[in-house]
JSON list of C-alpha atoms in Angstrom, two decimals:
[
{"chain": "A", "resi": 282, "resn": "MET", "atom": "CA", "xyz": [-18.45, 18.75, 21.65]},
{"chain": "A", "resi": 283, "resn": "SER", "atom": "CA", "xyz": [-16.17, 21.94, 24.39]},
{"chain": "A", "resi": 284, "resn": "THR", "atom": "CA", "xyz": [-15.76, 19.22, 26.51]},
{"chain": "A", "resi": 285, "resn": "PHE", "atom": "CA", "xyz": [-12.84, 17.38, 23.64]},
{"chain": "A", "resi": 286, "resn": "ASP", "atom": "CA", "xyz": [-9.12, 18.34, 22.71]},
{"chain": "A", "resi": 287, "resn": "LEU", "atom": "CA", "xyz": [-10.47, 18.29, 19.14]},
{"chain": "A", "resi": 288, "resn": "GLU", "atom": "CA", "xyz": [-6.63, 20.45, 18.46]},
{"chain": "A", "resi": 289, "resn": "ALA", "atom": "CA", "xyz": [-5.50, 17.31, 20.27]},
{"chain": "A", "resi": 290, "resn": "LEU", "atom": "CA", "xyz": [-7.15, 15.06, 18.70]},
{"chain": "A", "resi": 291, "resn": "ALA", "atom": "CA", "xyz": [-5.89, 16.42, 15.27]},
{"chain": "A", "resi": 292, "resn": "GLY", "atom": "CA", "xyz": [-2.16, 16.76, 15.82]},
{"chain": "A", "resi": 293, "resn": "ALA", "atom": "CA", "xyz": [-2.26, 13.20, 16.84]},
{"chain": "A", "resi": 294, "resn": "MET", "atom": "CA", "xyz": [-3.76, 12.08, 13.59]},
{"chain": "A", "resi": 295, "resn": "VAL", "atom": "CA", "xyz": [-1.40, 14.04, 11.66]},
{"chain": "A", "resi": 296, "resn": "PRO", "atom": "CA", "xyz": [1.74, 12.02, 11.44]},
{"chain": "A", "resi": 297, "resn": "VAL", "atom": "CA", "xyz": [-0.65, 8.78, 11.00]},
{"chain": "A", "resi": 298, "resn": "SER", "atom": "CA", "xyz": [-2.46, 9.79, 8.74]},
{"chain": "A", "resi": 299, "resn": "ARG", "atom": "CA", "xyz": [-0.39, 11.76, 6.48]},
{"chain": "A", "resi": 300, "resn": "ALA", "atom": "CA", "xyz": [2.01, 7.73, 6.47]},
{"chain": "A", "resi": 301, "resn": "ILE", "atom": "CA", "xyz": [-1.64, 6.12, 5.87]},
{"chain": "A", "resi": 302, "resn": "ASN", "atom": "CA", "xyz": [-1.76, 8.61, 3.15]},
{"chain": "A", "resi": 303, "resn": "THR", "atom": "CA", "xyz": [1.69, 7.95, 1.16]},
{"chain": "A", "resi": 304, "resn": "ALA", "atom": "CA", "xyz": [1.40, 3.88, 1.73]},
{"chain": "A", "resi": 305, "resn": "LEU", "atom": "CA", "xyz": [-1.96, 3.95, 0.86]},
{"chain": "A", "resi": 306, "resn": "THR", "atom": "CA", "xyz": [-1.07, 6.22, -2.39]},
{"chain": "A", "resi": 307, "resn": "SER", "atom": "CA", "xyz": [1.99, 4.21, -3.64]},
{"chain": "A", "resi": 308, "resn": "ALA", "atom": "CA", "xyz": [0.00, 1.14, -3.10]},
{"chain": "A", "resi": 309, "resn": "VAL", "atom": "CA", "xyz": [-3.20, 1.45, -5.33]},
{"chain": "A", "resi": 310, "resn": "VAL", "atom": "CA", "xyz": [-0.31, 2.81, -7.63]},
{"chain": "A", "resi": 311, "resn": "ASP", "atom": "CA", "xyz": [1.46, -0.68, -8.27]},
{"chain": "A", "resi": 312, "resn": "VAL", "atom": "CA", "xyz": [-1.82, -2.80, -7.58]},
{"chain": "A", "resi": 313, "resn": "GLU", "atom": "CA", "xyz": [-3.16, -1.12, -10.89]},
{"chain": "A", "resi": 314, "resn": "THR", "atom": "CA", "xyz": [0.03, -1.52, -12.42]},
{"chain": "A", "resi": 315, "resn": "ALA", "atom": "CA", "xyz": [0.36, -4.93, -11.49]},
{"chain": "A", "resi": 316, "resn": "CYS", "atom": "CA", "xyz": [-3.81, -5.91, -12.78]},
{"chain": "A", "resi": 317, "resn": "LYS", "atom": "CA", "xyz": [-2.85, -4.28, -15.82]},
{"chain": "A", "resi": 318, "resn": "GLU", "atom": "CA", "xyz": [0.14, -5.37, -16.53]},
{"chain": "A", "resi": 319, "resn": "THR", "atom": "CA", "xyz": [0.78, -8.39, -15.65]},
{"chain": "A", "resi": 320, "resn": "LEU", "atom": "CA", "xyz": [-3.40, -9.87, -14.41]},
{"chain": "A", "resi": 321, "resn": "ASP", "atom": "CA", "xyz": [-4.76, -8.23, -17.58]},
{"chain": "A", "resi": 322, "resn": "LEU", "atom": "CA", "xyz": [-7.55, -7.90, -15.03]},
{"chain": "A", "resi": 323, "resn": "PRO", "atom": "CA", "xyz": [-9.82, -3.95, -16.61]},
{"chain": "A", "resi": 324, "resn": "ASN", "atom": "CA", "xyz": [-10.47, -1.57, -14.47]},
{"chain": "A", "resi": 325, "resn": "THR", "atom": "CA", "xyz": [-14.29, -2.04, -14.22]},
{"chain": "A", "resi": 326, "resn": "PRO", "atom": "CA", "xyz": [-16.61, -2.74, -11.39]},
{"chain": "A", "resi": 327, "resn": "ALA", "atom": "CA", "xyz": [-16.78, -6.62, -11.55]},
{"chain": "A", "resi": 328, "resn": "TYR", "atom": "CA", "xyz": [-12.45, -5.67, -10.72]},
{"chain": "A", "resi": 329, "resn": "GLN", "atom": "CA", "xyz": [-12.67, -3.36, -8.18]},
{"chain": "A", "resi": 330, "resn": "THR", "atom": "CA", "xyz": [-12.52, -5.60, -4.91]},
{"chain": "A", "resi": 331, "resn": "PRO", "atom": "CA", "xyz": [-9.72, -7.54, -5.70]},
{"chain": "A", "resi": 332, "resn": "ARG", "atom": "CA", "xyz": [-8.14, -4.41, -6.07]},
{"chain": "A", "resi": 333, "resn": "VAL", "atom": "CA", "xyz": [-8.69, -3.21, -2.96]},
{"chain": "A", "resi": 334, "resn": "HIS", "atom": "CA", "xyz": [-7.89, -6.18, -1.32]},
{"chain": "A", "resi": 335, "resn": "LEU", "atom": "CA", "xyz": [-4.34, -5.59, -2.74]},
{"chain": "A", "resi": 336, "resn": "THR", "atom": "CA", "xyz": [-4.38, -2.63, -1.06]},
{"chain": "A", "resi": 337, "resn": "ARG", "atom": "CA", "xyz": [-4.81, -3.15, 1.90]},
{"chain": "A", "resi": 338, "resn": "ALA", "atom": "CA", "xyz": [-2.10, -5.98, 2.00]},
{"chain": "A", "resi": 339, "resn": "ALA", "atom": "CA", "xyz": [0.25, -3.82, 0.16]},
{"chain": "A", "resi": 340, "resn": "THR", "atom": "CA", "xyz": [-0.43, -0.68, 2.57]},
{"chain": "A", "resi": 341, "resn": "HIS", "atom": "CA", "xyz": [0.30, -2.87, 4.98]},
{"chain": "A", "resi": 342, "resn": "HIS", "atom": "CA", "xyz": [3.54, -4.77, 4.70]},
{"chain": "A", "resi": 343, "resn": "ARG", "atom": "CA", "xyz": [4.46, -0.96, 4.18]},
{"chain": "A", "resi": 344, "resn": "LEU", "atom": "CA", "xyz": [3.37, 0.52, 7.50]},
{"chain": "A", "resi": 345, "resn": "SER", "atom": "CA", "xyz": [4.89, -3.05, 9.09]},
{"chain": "A", "resi": 346, "resn": "LYS", "atom": "CA", "xyz": [8.23, -1.57, 7.89]},
{"chain": "A", "resi": 347, "resn": "LEU", "atom": "CA", "xyz": [7.86, 2.12, 9.22]},
{"chain": "A", "resi": 348, "resn": "GLY", "atom": "CA", "xyz": [7.92, 0.03, 13.41]},
{"chain": "A", "resi": 349, "resn": "GLY", "atom": "CA", "xyz": [5.55, 2.84, 14.84]},
{"chain": "A", "resi": 350, "resn": "ILE", "atom": "CA", "xyz": [4.31, 6.14, 13.51]},
{"chain": "A", "resi": 351, "resn": "ASP", "atom": "CA", "xyz": [4.33, 8.93, 16.31]},
{"chain": "A", "resi": 352, "resn": "GLY", "atom": "CA", "xyz": [3.48, 6.60, 18.99]},
{"chain": "A", "resi": 353, "resn": "TRP", "atom": "CA", "xyz": [0.91, 5.08, 17.08]},
{"chain": "A", "resi": 354, "resn": "SER", "atom": "CA", "xyz": [1.55, 1.40, 16.80]},
{"chain": "A", "resi": 355, "resn": "LEU", "atom": "CA", "xyz": [0.62, -1.16, 14.18]},
{"chain": "A", "resi": 356, "resn": "SER", "atom": "CA", "xyz": [-1.25, -4.45, 15.24]},
{"chain": "A", "resi": 357, "resn": "THR", "atom": "CA", "xyz": [0.62, -7.54, 14.61]},
{"chain": "A", "resi": 358, "resn": "GLN", "atom": "CA", "xyz": [-2.44, -9.95, 15.09]},
{"chain": "A", "resi": 359, "resn": "ALA", "atom": "CA", "xyz": [-3.50, -9.39, 11.85]},
{"chain": "A", "resi": 360, "resn": "GLY", "atom": "CA", "xyz": [-5.61, -12.07, 10.13]},
{"chain": "A", "resi": 361, "resn": "SER", "atom": "CA", "xyz": [-6.32, -13.71, 7.21]},
{"chain": "A", "resi": 362, "resn": "ASN", "atom": "CA", "xyz": [-7.46, -9.50, 5.52]},
{"chain": "A", "resi": 363, "resn": "THR", "atom": "CA", "xyz": [-5.03, -8.72, 6.34]},
{"chain": "A", "resi": 364, "resn": "PRO", "atom": "CA", "xyz": [-6.80, -5.76, 8.80]},
{"chain": "A", "resi": 365, "resn": "ILE", "atom": "CA", "xyz": [-5.20, -2.72, 9.47]},
{"chain": "A", "resi": 366, "resn": "HIS", "atom": "CA", "xyz": [-5.33, -1.45, 12.86]},
{"chain": "A", "resi": 367, "resn": "LEU", "atom": "CA", "xyz": [-3.38, 1.25, 14.63]},
{"chain": "A", "resi": 368, "resn": "TYR", "atom": "CA", "xyz": [-3.56, 2.01, 18.11]},
{"chain": "A", "resi": 369, "resn": "ARG", "atom": "CA", "xyz": [-1.70, 4.92, 20.74]},
{"chain": "A", "resi": 370, "resn": "ASP", "atom": "CA", "xyz": [-2.63, 5.39, 24.28]},
{"chain": "A", "resi": 371, "resn": "GLN", "atom": "CA", "xyz": [-6.54, 5.01, 24.85]},
{"chain": "A", "resi": 372, "resn": "ASN", "atom": "CA", "xyz": [-7.10, 5.77, 20.61]},
{"chain": "A", "resi": 373, "resn": "THR", "atom": "CA", "xyz": [-7.17, 3.16, 18.62]},
{"chain": "A", "resi": 374, "resn": "LEU", "atom": "CA", "xyz": [-7.99, 3.22, 14.89]},
{"chain": "A", "resi": 375, "resn": "ARG", "atom": "CA", "xyz": [-9.89, 0.82, 12.16]},
{"chain": "A", "resi": 376, "resn": "LEU", "atom": "CA", "xyz": [-8.65, 1.68, 8.86]},
{"chain": "A", "resi": 377, "resn": "LEU", "atom": "CA", "xyz": [-11.35, 0.35, 6.37]},
{"chain": "A", "resi": 378, "resn": "HIS", "atom": "CA", "xyz": [-12.42, 0.88, 2.52]},
{"chain": "A", "resi": 379, "resn": "THR", "atom": "CA", "xyz": [-15.70, 2.74, 1.61]},
{"chain": "A", "resi": 380, "resn": "PRO", "atom": "CA", "xyz": [-16.93, 3.33, -2.04]},
{"chain": "A", "resi": 381, "resn": "ASN", "atom": "CA", "xyz": [-17.49, 6.85, -1.78]},
{"chain": "A", "resi": 382, "resn": "ALA", "atom": "CA", "xyz": [-18.28, 9.96, 0.81]},
{"chain": "A", "resi": 383, "resn": "THR", "atom": "CA", "xyz": [-20.68, 9.12, 2.41]},
{"chain": "A", "resi": 384, "resn": "THR", "atom": "CA", "xyz": [-20.78, 5.60, 3.61]},
{"chain": "A", "resi": 385, "resn": "VAL", "atom": "CA", "xyz": [-19.68, 4.31, 6.73]},
{"chain": "A", "resi": 386, "resn": "PRO", "atom": "CA", "xyz": [-19.46, 1.07, 7.05]},
{"chain": "A", "resi": 387, "resn": "ALA", "atom": "CA", "xyz": [-21.69, -0.73, 9.10]},
{"chain": "A", "resi": 388, "resn": "PRO", "atom": "CA", "xyz": [-20.23, -2.65, 11.86]},
{"chain": "A", "resi": 389, "resn": "GLY", "atom": "CA", "xyz": [-22.72, -5.79, 10.71]},
{"chain": "A", "resi": 390, "resn": "LYS", "atom": "CA", "xyz": [-23.32, -8.71, 13.39]},
{"chain": "A", "resi": 391, "resn": "ASN", "atom": "CA", "xyz": [-20.19, -9.60, 15.57]},
{"chain": "A", "resi": 392, "resn": "MET", "atom": "CA", "xyz": [-20.18, -8.90, 18.96]},
{"chain": "A", "resi": 393, "resn": "ALA", "atom": "CA", "xyz": [-17.02, -7.90, 18.57]},
{"chain": "A", "resi": 394, "resn": "ARG", "atom": "CA", "xyz": [-17.17, -5.58, 15.61]},
{"chain": "A", "resi": 395, "resn": "GLN", "atom": "CA", "xyz": [-20.81, -3.96, 16.62]},
{"chain": "A", "resi": 396, "resn": "PHE", "atom": "CA", "xyz": [-18.50, -3.25, 20.64]},
{"chain": "A", "resi": 397, "resn": "TYR", "atom": "CA", "xyz": [-15.53, -1.24, 18.85]},
{"chain": "A", "resi": 398, "resn": "TYR", "atom": "CA", "xyz": [-18.23, 1.50, 17.48]},
{"chain": "A", "resi": 399, "resn": "THR", "atom": "CA", "xyz": [-20.16, 1.97, 20.79]},
{"chain": "A", "resi": 400, "resn": "ASN", "atom": "CA", "xyz": [-18.17, 5.29, 21.93]},
{"chain": "A", "resi": 401, "resn": "THR", "atom": "CA", "xyz": [-19.28, 6.96, 24.45]},
{"chain": "A", "resi": 402, "resn": "ALA", "atom": "CA", "xyz": [-20.75, 10.43, 23.10]},
{"chain": "A", "resi": 403, "resn": "LEU", "atom": "CA", "xyz": [-19.02, 12.57, 23.40]},
{"chain": "A", "resi": 404, "resn": "GLU", "atom": "CA", "xyz": [-21.58, 15.89, 24.80]},
{"chain": "A", "resi": 405, "resn": "GLY", "atom": "CA", "xyz": [-22.04, 12.70, 27.12]},
{"chain": "A", "resi": 406, "resn": "LEU", "atom": "CA", "xyz": [-18.51, 12.63, 28.68]},
{"chain": "A", "resi": 407, "resn": "ALA", "atom": "CA", "xyz": [-17.94, 15.42, 31.40]},
{"chain": "A", "resi": 408, "resn": "VAL", "atom": "CA", "xyz": [-14.46, 17.50, 31.66]},
{"chain": "A", "resi": 409, "resn": "PRO", "atom": "CA", "xyz": [-11.85, 15.33, 31.37]},
{"chain": "A", "resi": 410, "resn": "ASP", "atom": "CA", "xyz": [-13.96, 11.79, 31.47]},
{"chain": "A", "resi": 411, "resn": "ALA", "atom": "CA", "xyz": [-12.91, 13.06, 27.62]},
{"chain": "A", "resi": 412, "resn": "PHE", "atom": "CA", "xyz": [-9.86, 13.16, 27.91]},
{"chain": "A", "resi": 413, "resn": "TYR", "atom": "CA", "xyz": [-9.14, 9.77, 29.23]},
{"chain": "A", "resi": 414, "resn": "VAL", "atom": "CA", "xyz": [-11.55, 7.01, 28.67]},
{"chain": "A", "resi": 415, "resn": "GLN", "atom": "CA", "xyz": [-10.75, 5.08, 25.08]},
{"chain": "A", "resi": 416, "resn": "HIS", "atom": "CA", "xyz": [-12.00, 6.33, 21.70]},
{"chain": "A", "resi": 417, "resn": "ASN", "atom": "CA", "xyz": [-12.62, 3.65, 18.65]},
{"chain": "A", "resi": 418, "resn": "TYR", "atom": "CA", "xyz": [-12.21, 5.89, 15.03]},
{"chain": "A", "resi": 419, "resn": "LEU", "atom": "CA", "xyz": [-12.73, 4.38, 12.08]},
{"chain": "A", "resi": 420, "resn": "LEU", "atom": "CA", "xyz": [-9.84, 6.46, 8.61]},
{"chain": "A", "resi": 421, "resn": "LEU", "atom": "CA", "xyz": [-12.01, 5.17, 5.52]},
{"chain": "A", "resi": 422, "resn": "TRP", "atom": "CA", "xyz": [-10.05, 4.76, 2.14]},
{"chain": "A", "resi": 423, "resn": "ARG", "atom": "CA", "xyz": [-11.42, 5.68, -0.91]},
{"chain": "A", "resi": 424, "resn": "GLN", "atom": "CA", "xyz": [-9.42, 5.32, -4.30]},
{"chain": "A", "resi": 425, "resn": "GLY", "atom": "CA", "xyz": [-9.68, 6.61, -7.33]},
{"chain": "A", "resi": 426, "resn": "PHE", "atom": "CA", "xyz": [-7.38, 3.61, -9.73]},
{"chain": "A", "resi": 427, "resn": "ALA", "atom": "CA", "xyz": [-7.72, 5.58, -12.43]},
{"chain": "A", "resi": 428, "resn": "THR", "atom": "CA", "xyz": [-5.56, 8.54, -10.93]},
{"chain": "A", "resi": 429, "resn": "GLY", "atom": "CA", "xyz": [-4.12, 6.98, -7.95]},
{"chain": "A", "resi": 430, "resn": "GLU", "atom": "CA", "xyz": [-5.39, 9.56, -5.81]},
{"chain": "A", "resi": 431, "resn": "ILE", "atom": "CA", "xyz": [-6.70, 9.17, -2.64]},
{"chain": "A", "resi": 432, "resn": "ALA", "atom": "CA", "xyz": [-8.73, 10.70, 0.17]},
{"chain": "A", "resi": 433, "resn": "LEU", "atom": "CA", "xyz": [-9.08, 9.46, 3.42]},
{"chain": "A", "resi": 434, "resn": "ARG", "atom": "CA", "xyz": [-12.22, 9.82, 6.27]},
{"chain": "A", "resi": 435, "resn": "LEU", "atom": "CA", "xyz": [-11.80, 9.75, 10.32]},
{"chain": "A", "resi": 436, "resn": "VAL", "atom": "CA", "xyz": [-14.75, 9.00, 11.70]},
{"chain": "A", "resi": 437, "resn": "ARG", "atom": "CA", "xyz": [-15.62, 8.15, 15.73]},
{"chain": "A", "resi": 438, "resn": "PRO", "atom": "CA", "xyz": [-18.14, 5.84, 15.38]},
{"chain": "A", "resi": 439, "resn": "ILE", "atom": "CA", "xyz": [-21.31, 5.83, 18.35]},
{"chain": "A", "resi": 440, "resn": "GLY", "atom": "CA", "xyz": [-22.96, 3.29, 18.36]},
{"chain": "A", "resi": 441, "resn": "VAL", "atom": "CA", "xyz": [-24.63, 0.30, 15.68]},
{"chain": "A", "resi": 442, "resn": "TRP", "atom": "CA", "xyz": [-26.69, 0.46, 12.42]},
{"chain": "A", "resi": 443, "resn": "LYS", "atom": "CA", "xyz": [-27.81, -1.71, 9.78]},
{"chain": "A", "resi": 444, "resn": "PHE", "atom": "CA", "xyz": [-26.49, -1.75, 6.31]},
{"chain": "A", "resi": 445, "resn": "GLY", "atom": "CA", "xyz": [-28.07, 0.65, 4.51]},
{"chain": "A", "resi": 446, "resn": "MET", "atom": "CA", "xyz": [-29.17, 2.74, 7.21]},
{"chain": "A", "resi": 447, "resn": "PRO", "atom": "CA", "xyz": [-27.40, 6.61, 8.83]},
{"chain": "A", "resi": 448, "resn": "ALA", "atom": "CA", "xyz": [-24.81, 6.04, 10.21]},
{"chain": "A", "resi": 449, "resn": "LYS", "atom": "CA", "xyz": [-23.86, 6.96, 13.88]},
{"chain": "A", "resi": 450, "resn": "TRP", "atom": "CA", "xyz": [-21.04, 9.15, 14.44]},
{"chain": "A", "resi": 451, "resn": "ASP", "atom": "CA", "xyz": [-20.48, 12.49, 16.73]},
{"chain": "A", "resi": 452, "resn": "ILE", "atom": "CA", "xyz": [-16.41, 13.05, 14.77]},
{"chain": "A", "resi": 453, "resn": "SER", "atom": "CA", "xyz": [-15.78, 13.07, 11.11]},
{"chain": "A", "resi": 454, "resn": "MET", "atom": "CA", "xyz": [-13.05, 15.12, 9.80]},
{"chain": "A", "resi": 455, "resn": "ASN", "atom": "CA", "xyz": [-11.77, 14.77, 5.89]},
{"chain": "A", "resi": 456, "resn": "LEU", "atom": "CA", "xyz": [-8.16, 14.39, 5.87]},
{"chain": "A", "resi": 457, "resn": "GLY", "atom": "CA", "xyz": [-5.80, 15.40, 3.09]},
{"chain": "A", "resi": 458, "resn": "GLY", "atom": "CA", "xyz": [-2.78, 14.63, 1.26]},
{"chain": "A", "resi": 459, "resn": "PRO", "atom": "CA", "xyz": [1.04, 13.43, 3.00]},
{"chain": "A", "resi": 460, "resn": "ASP", "atom": "CA", "xyz": [2.57, 17.32, 2.39]},
{"chain": "A", "resi": 461, "resn": "GLU", "atom": "CA", "xyz": [-2.28, 19.23, 3.09]},
{"chain": "A", "resi": 462, "resn": "ASP", "atom": "CA", "xyz": [-2.09, 21.72, 5.94]},
{"chain": "A", "resi": 463, "resn": "PHE", "atom": "CA", "xyz": [-3.76, 20.23, 8.96]},
{"chain": "A", "resi": 464, "resn": "SER", "atom": "CA", "xyz": [-3.95, 22.98, 10.91]},
{"chain": "A", "resi": 465, "resn": "SER", "atom": "CA", "xyz": [-7.28, 23.17, 9.20]},
{"chain": "A", "resi": 466, "resn": "PHE", "atom": "CA", "xyz": [-9.25, 20.14, 9.82]},
{"chain": "A", "resi": 467, "resn": "TYR", "atom": "CA", "xyz": [-12.53, 20.31, 9.93]},
{"chain": "A", "resi": 468, "resn": "PHE", "atom": "CA", "xyz": [-14.99, 19.26, 12.27]},
{"chain": "A", "resi": 469, "resn": "GLN", "atom": "CA", "xyz": [-18.68, 18.41, 12.12]},
{"chain": "A", "resi": 470, "resn": "PRO", "atom": "CA", "xyz": [-21.03, 16.64, 14.70]},
{"chain": "A", "resi": 471, "resn": "SER", "atom": "CA", "xyz": [-22.93, 14.40, 13.80]},
{"chain": "A", "resi": 472, "resn": "GLU", "atom": "CA", "xyz": [-26.35, 16.33, 15.31]},
{"chain": "A", "resi": 473, "resn": "ASP", "atom": "CA", "xyz": [-28.81, 14.70, 13.08]},
{"chain": "A", "resi": 474, "resn": "GLU", "atom": "CA", "xyz": [-27.79, 11.51, 11.32]},
{"chain": "A", "resi": 475, "resn": "GLU", "atom": "CA", "xyz": [-27.06, 11.38, 7.46]},
{"chain": "A", "resi": 476, "resn": "GLU", "atom": "CA", "xyz": [-29.56, 11.03, 5.21]},
{"chain": "A", "resi": 477, "resn": "PHE", "atom": "CA", "xyz": [-31.06, 8.19, 4.94]},
{"chain": "A", "resi": 478, "resn": "ARG", "atom": "CA", "xyz": [-30.20, 6.06, 1.69]},
{"chain": "A", "resi": 479, "resn": "LEU", "atom": "CA", "xyz": [-30.39, 2.71, 0.94]},
{"chain": "A", "resi": 480, "resn": "PRO", "atom": "CA", "xyz": [-26.78, 1.75, -0.36]},
{"chain": "A", "resi": 481, "resn": "ASN", "atom": "CA", "xyz": [-26.12, 0.12, -4.54]},
{"chain": "A", "resi": 482, "resn": "GLU", "atom": "CA", "xyz": [-25.20, -3.33, -5.30]},
{"chain": "A", "resi": 483, "resn": "LEU", "atom": "CA", "xyz": [-21.73, -1.58, -4.82]},
{"chain": "A", "resi": 484, "resn": "GLU", "atom": "CA", "xyz": [-21.82, -0.37, -2.35]},
{"chain": "A", "resi": 485, "resn": "ALA", "atom": "CA", "xyz": [-23.21, -2.77, -0.09]},
{"chain": "A", "resi": 486, "resn": "ALA", "atom": "CA", "xyz": [-20.63, -5.42, -0.99]},
{"chain": "A", "resi": 487, "resn": "GLU", "atom": "CA", "xyz": [-18.22, -3.04, -0.10]},
{"chain": "A", "resi": 488, "resn": "GLU", "atom": "CA", "xyz": [-19.37, -2.96, 3.32]},
{"chain": "A", "resi": 489, "resn": "GLU", "atom": "CA", "xyz": [-20.30, -6.70, 3.20]},
{"chain": "A", "resi": 490, "resn": "ILE", "atom": "CA", "xyz": [-16.66, -6.79, 3.00]},
{"chain": "A", "resi": 491, "resn": "ASP", "atom": "CA", "xyz": [-15.07, -4.26, 5.74]},
{"chain": "A", "resi": 492, "resn": "ALA", "atom": "CA", "xyz": [-17.17, -5.89, 8.21]},
{"chain": "A", "resi": 493, "resn": "ASN", "atom": "CA", "xyz": [-15.62, -9.25, 7.02]},
{"chain": "A", "resi": 494, "resn": "VAL", "atom": "CA", "xyz": [-12.25, -7.41, 7.80]},
{"chain": "A", "resi": 495, "resn": "LEU", "atom": "CA", "xyz": [-12.76, -6.06, 11.09]},
{"chain": "A", "resi": 496, "resn": "SER", "atom": "CA", "xyz": [-12.70, -7.75, 13.92]}
]
């Protein structure tokens, strides 16, 4: 990890994390209001997936109106599921939904997604290579539609894994809210793989959804 400037990475993520957090928070509130008052959809597991889709679309629209976020640009090549992809210099960032604090969506069978997940492990990069190679990040979001609270986690994947298997990554940051002091980012190298745990039915469905979105 000493070959990578984690402080610079944290600084680069501050503006985009705040912007995404703000956009997601307002989108979650608006979606929940629409689901309850207009669509009459109760906040139950059976109706979480449509909420996630609507929230992603609303967030994409909010971010598109910003024009840019301190050097980060929103990809205009949005697919039918309005995926949220941002890029800055050699860094790319893809927003994916996760049902809990530990699940990292698997890449699935799509070769393009698998390629995106296959970063070179930082420990295998020599100075100054680590500063200039392309880095592909996942920004995982989860929400409480009842409370409107958002949680963000930045992950740098370093390989491919199957649904339900341990995720492979070497950087993980839990990001705070839009007004939080980001000077105390938490970095956790994955020297040991995350504990193996088969996803439950809802988690497996969420992973499959986001695998389809990440294209």
